[in-house]
PDB file of C-alpha atoms in Angstrom:
ATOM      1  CA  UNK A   1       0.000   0.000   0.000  1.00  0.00           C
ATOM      2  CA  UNK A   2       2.951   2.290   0.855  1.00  0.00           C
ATOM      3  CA  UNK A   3       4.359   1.597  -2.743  1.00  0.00           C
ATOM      4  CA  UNK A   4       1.033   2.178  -4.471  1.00  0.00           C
ATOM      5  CA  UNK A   5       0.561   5.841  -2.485  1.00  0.00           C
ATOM      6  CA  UNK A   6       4.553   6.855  -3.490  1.00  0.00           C
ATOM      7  CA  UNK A   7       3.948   5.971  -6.421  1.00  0.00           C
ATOM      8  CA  UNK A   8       0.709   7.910  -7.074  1.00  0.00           C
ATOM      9  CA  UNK A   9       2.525  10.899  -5.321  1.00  0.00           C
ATOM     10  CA  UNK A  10       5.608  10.712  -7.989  1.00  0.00           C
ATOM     11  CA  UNK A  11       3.730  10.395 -11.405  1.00  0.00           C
ATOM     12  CA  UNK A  12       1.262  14.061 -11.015  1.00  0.00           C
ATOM     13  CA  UNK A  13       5.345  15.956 -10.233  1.00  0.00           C
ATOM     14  CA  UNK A  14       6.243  14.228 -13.773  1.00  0.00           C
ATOM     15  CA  UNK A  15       3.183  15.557 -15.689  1.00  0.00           C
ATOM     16  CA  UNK A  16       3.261  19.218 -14.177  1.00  0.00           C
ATOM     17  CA  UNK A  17       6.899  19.497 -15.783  1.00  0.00           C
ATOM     18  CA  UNK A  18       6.102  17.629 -18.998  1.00  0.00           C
ATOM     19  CA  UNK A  19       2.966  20.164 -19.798  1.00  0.00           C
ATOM     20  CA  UNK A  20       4.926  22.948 -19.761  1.00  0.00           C
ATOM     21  CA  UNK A  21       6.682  24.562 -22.619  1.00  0.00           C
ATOM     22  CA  UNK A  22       9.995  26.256 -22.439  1.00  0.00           C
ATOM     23  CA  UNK A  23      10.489  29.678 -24.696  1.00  0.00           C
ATOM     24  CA  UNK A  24      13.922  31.744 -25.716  1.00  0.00           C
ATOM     25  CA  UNK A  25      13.650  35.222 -26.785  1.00  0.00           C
ATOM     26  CA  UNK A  26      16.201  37.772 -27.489  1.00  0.00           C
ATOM     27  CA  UNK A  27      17.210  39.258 -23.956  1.00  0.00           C
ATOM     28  CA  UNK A  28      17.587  42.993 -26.171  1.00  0.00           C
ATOM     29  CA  UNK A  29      16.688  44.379 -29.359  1.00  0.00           C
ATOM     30  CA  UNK A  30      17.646  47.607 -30.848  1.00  0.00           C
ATOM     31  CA  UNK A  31      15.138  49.591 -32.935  1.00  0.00           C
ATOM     32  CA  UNK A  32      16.404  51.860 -35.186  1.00  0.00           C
ATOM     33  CA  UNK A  33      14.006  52.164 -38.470  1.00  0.00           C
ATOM     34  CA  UNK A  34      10.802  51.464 -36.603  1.00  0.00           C
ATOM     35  CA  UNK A  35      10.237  48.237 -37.088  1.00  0.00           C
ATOM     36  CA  UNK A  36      11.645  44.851 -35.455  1.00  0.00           C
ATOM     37  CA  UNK A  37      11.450  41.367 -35.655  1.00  0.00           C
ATOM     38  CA  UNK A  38      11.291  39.309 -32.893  1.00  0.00           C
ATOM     39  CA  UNK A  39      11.153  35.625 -32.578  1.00  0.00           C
ATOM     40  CA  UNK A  40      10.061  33.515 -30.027  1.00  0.00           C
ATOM     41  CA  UNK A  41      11.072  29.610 -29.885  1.00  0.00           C
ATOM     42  CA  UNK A  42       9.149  27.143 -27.901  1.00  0.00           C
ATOM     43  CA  UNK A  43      10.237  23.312 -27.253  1.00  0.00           C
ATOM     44  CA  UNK A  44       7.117  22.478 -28.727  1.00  0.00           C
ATOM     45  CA  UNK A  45       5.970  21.213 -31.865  1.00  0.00           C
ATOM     46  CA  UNK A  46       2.865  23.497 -33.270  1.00  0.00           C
ATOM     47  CA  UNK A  47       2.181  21.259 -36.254  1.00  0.00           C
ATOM     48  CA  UNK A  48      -1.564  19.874 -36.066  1.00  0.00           C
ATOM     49  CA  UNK A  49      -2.081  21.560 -32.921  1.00  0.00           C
ATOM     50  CA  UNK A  50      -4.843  23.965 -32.303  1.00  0.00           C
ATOM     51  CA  UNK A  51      -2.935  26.856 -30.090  1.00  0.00           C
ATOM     52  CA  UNK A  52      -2.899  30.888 -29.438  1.00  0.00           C
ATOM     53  CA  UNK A  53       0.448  32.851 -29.489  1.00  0.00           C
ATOM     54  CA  UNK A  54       0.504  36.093 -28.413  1.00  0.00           C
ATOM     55  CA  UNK A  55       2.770  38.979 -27.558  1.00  0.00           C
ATOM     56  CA  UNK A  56       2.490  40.826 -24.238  1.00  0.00           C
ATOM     57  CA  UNK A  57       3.952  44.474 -23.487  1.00  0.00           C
ATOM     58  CA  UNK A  58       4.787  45.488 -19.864  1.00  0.00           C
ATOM     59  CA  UNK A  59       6.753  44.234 -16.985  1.00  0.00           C
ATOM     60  CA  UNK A  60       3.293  43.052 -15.318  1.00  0.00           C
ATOM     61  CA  UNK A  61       2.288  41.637 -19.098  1.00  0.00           C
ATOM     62  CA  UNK A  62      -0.698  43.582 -19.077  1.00  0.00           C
ATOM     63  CA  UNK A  63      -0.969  45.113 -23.107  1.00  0.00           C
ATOM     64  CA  UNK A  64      -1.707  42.397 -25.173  1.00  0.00           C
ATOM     65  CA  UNK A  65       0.326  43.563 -28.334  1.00  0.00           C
ATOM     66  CA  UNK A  66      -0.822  41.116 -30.948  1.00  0.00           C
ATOM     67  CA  UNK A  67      -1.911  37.422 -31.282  1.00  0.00           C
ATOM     68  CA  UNK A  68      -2.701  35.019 -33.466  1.00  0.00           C
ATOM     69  CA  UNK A  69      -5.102  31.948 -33.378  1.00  0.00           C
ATOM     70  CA  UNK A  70      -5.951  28.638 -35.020  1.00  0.00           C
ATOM     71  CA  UNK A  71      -3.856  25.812 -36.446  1.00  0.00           C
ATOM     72  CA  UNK A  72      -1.034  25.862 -38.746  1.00  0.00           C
ATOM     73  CA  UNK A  73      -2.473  25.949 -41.779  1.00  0.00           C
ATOM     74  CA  UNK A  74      -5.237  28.324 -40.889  1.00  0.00           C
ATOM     75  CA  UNK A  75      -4.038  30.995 -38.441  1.00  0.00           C
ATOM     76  CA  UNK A  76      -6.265  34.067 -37.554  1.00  0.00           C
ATOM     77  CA  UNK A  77      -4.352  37.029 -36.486  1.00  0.00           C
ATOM     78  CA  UNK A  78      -5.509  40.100 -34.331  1.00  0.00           C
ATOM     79  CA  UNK A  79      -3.791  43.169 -33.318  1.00  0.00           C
ATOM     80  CA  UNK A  80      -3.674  45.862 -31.124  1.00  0.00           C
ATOM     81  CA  UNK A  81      -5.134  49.390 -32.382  1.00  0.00           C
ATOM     82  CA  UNK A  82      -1.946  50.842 -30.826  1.00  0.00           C
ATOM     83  CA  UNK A  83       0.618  48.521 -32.538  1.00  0.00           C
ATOM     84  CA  UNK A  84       1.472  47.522 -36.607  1.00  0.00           C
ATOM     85  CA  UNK A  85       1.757  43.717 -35.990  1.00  0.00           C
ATOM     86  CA  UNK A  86       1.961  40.514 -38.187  1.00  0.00           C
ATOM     87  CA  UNK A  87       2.557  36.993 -37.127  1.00  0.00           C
ATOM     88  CA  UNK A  88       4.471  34.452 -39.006  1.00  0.00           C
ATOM     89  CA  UNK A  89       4.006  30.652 -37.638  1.00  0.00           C
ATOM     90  CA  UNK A  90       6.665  28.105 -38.138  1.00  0.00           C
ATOM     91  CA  UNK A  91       6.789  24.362 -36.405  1.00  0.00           C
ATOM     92  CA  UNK A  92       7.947  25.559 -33.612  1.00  0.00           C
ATOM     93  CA  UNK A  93       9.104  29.691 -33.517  1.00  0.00           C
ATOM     94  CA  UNK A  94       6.134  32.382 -33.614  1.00  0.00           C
ATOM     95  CA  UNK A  95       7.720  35.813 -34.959  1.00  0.00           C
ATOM     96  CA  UNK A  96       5.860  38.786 -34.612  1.00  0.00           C
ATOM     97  CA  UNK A  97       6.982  41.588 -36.929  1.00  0.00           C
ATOM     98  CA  UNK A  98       6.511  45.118 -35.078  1.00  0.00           C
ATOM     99  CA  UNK A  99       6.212  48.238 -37.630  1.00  0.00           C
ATOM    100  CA  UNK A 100       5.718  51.579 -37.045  1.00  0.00           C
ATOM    101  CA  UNK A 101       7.483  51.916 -33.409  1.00  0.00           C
ATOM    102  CA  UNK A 102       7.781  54.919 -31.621  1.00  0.00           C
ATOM    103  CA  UNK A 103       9.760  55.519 -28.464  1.00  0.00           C
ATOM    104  CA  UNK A 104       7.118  55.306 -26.029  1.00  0.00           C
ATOM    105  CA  UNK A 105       6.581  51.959 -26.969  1.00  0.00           C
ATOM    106  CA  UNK A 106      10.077  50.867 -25.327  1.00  0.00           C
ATOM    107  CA  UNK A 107      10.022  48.632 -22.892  1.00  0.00           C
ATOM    108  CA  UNK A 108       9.803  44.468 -22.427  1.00  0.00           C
ATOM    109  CA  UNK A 109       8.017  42.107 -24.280  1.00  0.00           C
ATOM    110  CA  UNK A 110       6.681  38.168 -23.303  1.00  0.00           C
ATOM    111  CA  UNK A 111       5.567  35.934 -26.053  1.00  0.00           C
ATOM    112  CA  UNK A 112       3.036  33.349 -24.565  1.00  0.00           C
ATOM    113  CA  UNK A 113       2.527  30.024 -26.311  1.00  0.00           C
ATOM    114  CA  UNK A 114      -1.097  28.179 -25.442  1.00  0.00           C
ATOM    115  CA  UNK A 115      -1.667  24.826 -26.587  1.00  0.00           C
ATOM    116  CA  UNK A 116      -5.477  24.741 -26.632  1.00  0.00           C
ATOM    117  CA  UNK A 117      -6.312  21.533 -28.356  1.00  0.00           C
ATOM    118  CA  UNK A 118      -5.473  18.374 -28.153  1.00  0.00           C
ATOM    119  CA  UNK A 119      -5.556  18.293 -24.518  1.00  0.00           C
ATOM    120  CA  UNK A 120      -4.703  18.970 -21.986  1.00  0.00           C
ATOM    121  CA  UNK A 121      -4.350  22.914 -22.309  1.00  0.00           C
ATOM    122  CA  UNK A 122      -0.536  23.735 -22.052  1.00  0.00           C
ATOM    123  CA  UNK A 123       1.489  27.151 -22.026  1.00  0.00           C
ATOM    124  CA  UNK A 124       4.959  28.458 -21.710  1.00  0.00           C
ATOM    125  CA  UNK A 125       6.724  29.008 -18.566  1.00  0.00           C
ATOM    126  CA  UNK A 126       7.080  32.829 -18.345  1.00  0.00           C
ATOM    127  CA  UNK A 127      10.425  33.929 -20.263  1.00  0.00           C
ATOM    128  CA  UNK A 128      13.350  36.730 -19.230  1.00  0.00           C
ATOM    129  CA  UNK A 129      11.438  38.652 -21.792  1.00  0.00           C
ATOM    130  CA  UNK A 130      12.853  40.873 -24.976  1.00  0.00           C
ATOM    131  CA  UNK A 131      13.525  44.534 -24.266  1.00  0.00           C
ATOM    132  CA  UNK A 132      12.546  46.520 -27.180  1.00  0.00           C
ATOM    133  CA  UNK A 133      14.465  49.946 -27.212  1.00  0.00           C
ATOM    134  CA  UNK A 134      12.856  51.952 -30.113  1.00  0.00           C
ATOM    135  CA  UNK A 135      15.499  54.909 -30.790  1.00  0.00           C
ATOM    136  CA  UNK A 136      14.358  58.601 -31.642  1.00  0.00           C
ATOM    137  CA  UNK A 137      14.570  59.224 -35.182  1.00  0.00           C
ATOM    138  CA  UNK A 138      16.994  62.353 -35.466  1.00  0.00           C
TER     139      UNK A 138
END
């Protein structure tokens, strides 16, 4: 019985770490024409997943820049009023492509990674983050 309750203690620990997905973004980018590119890569493969990616502004994550919906071969993309965004989907790296930056927009940026379907639901661990220094045009 002792074996049986260990054992049922030690399995739930494995699947908490396995339904998480790890991200690495760009600790800094410079912006100097007002525009930037910034990729996100997940350890997860998107392919014939139904999922959300999105891109959050803010220390506290609290603009949603842009996102973008669906399935690989049918994404549906939405966008901030405030921001020029497109998203580009590969297996598995989301890049969002920023236009039209102005300074006030500086600051750090999370991409977010949901796996929505099959289950269960998944997302990304919360990354270091990109800052995004947009530079005054002179």
């Amino acid at each position: 019985m002792l074996r049986l309750l260990l054992a049922l203690n030690f399995f739930p620990s494995i699947q908490v770490a396995e339904n998480k997905i790890l991200v690495k973004q760009s600790p800094m980018l410079v912006v100097n024409d007002n525009e930037v590119n910034l990729s996100c890569k997940y350890t997860y493969n998107l392919f014939s997943k139904e999922f959300r990616a999105s891109l959050y502004k803010g220390a506290d994550s609290a603009v949603e820049v842009c996102a973008v919906n669906g399935n690989h071969s049918h994404p549906l993309q939405s966008t901030n009023k405030e921001f020029n965004c497109t998203v580009k989907v590969g297996n598995e790296t989301v890049t969002f492509y920023l236009q039209d930056l102005y300074v006030n927009q500086t600051d750090i940026y999370f991409c977010k990674l949901e796996v929505l379907y099959p289950p269960p639901y998944i997302d990304n661990e919360k990354s270091n983050g990109t800052i995004i220094h947009v530079k005054d045009e002179e």
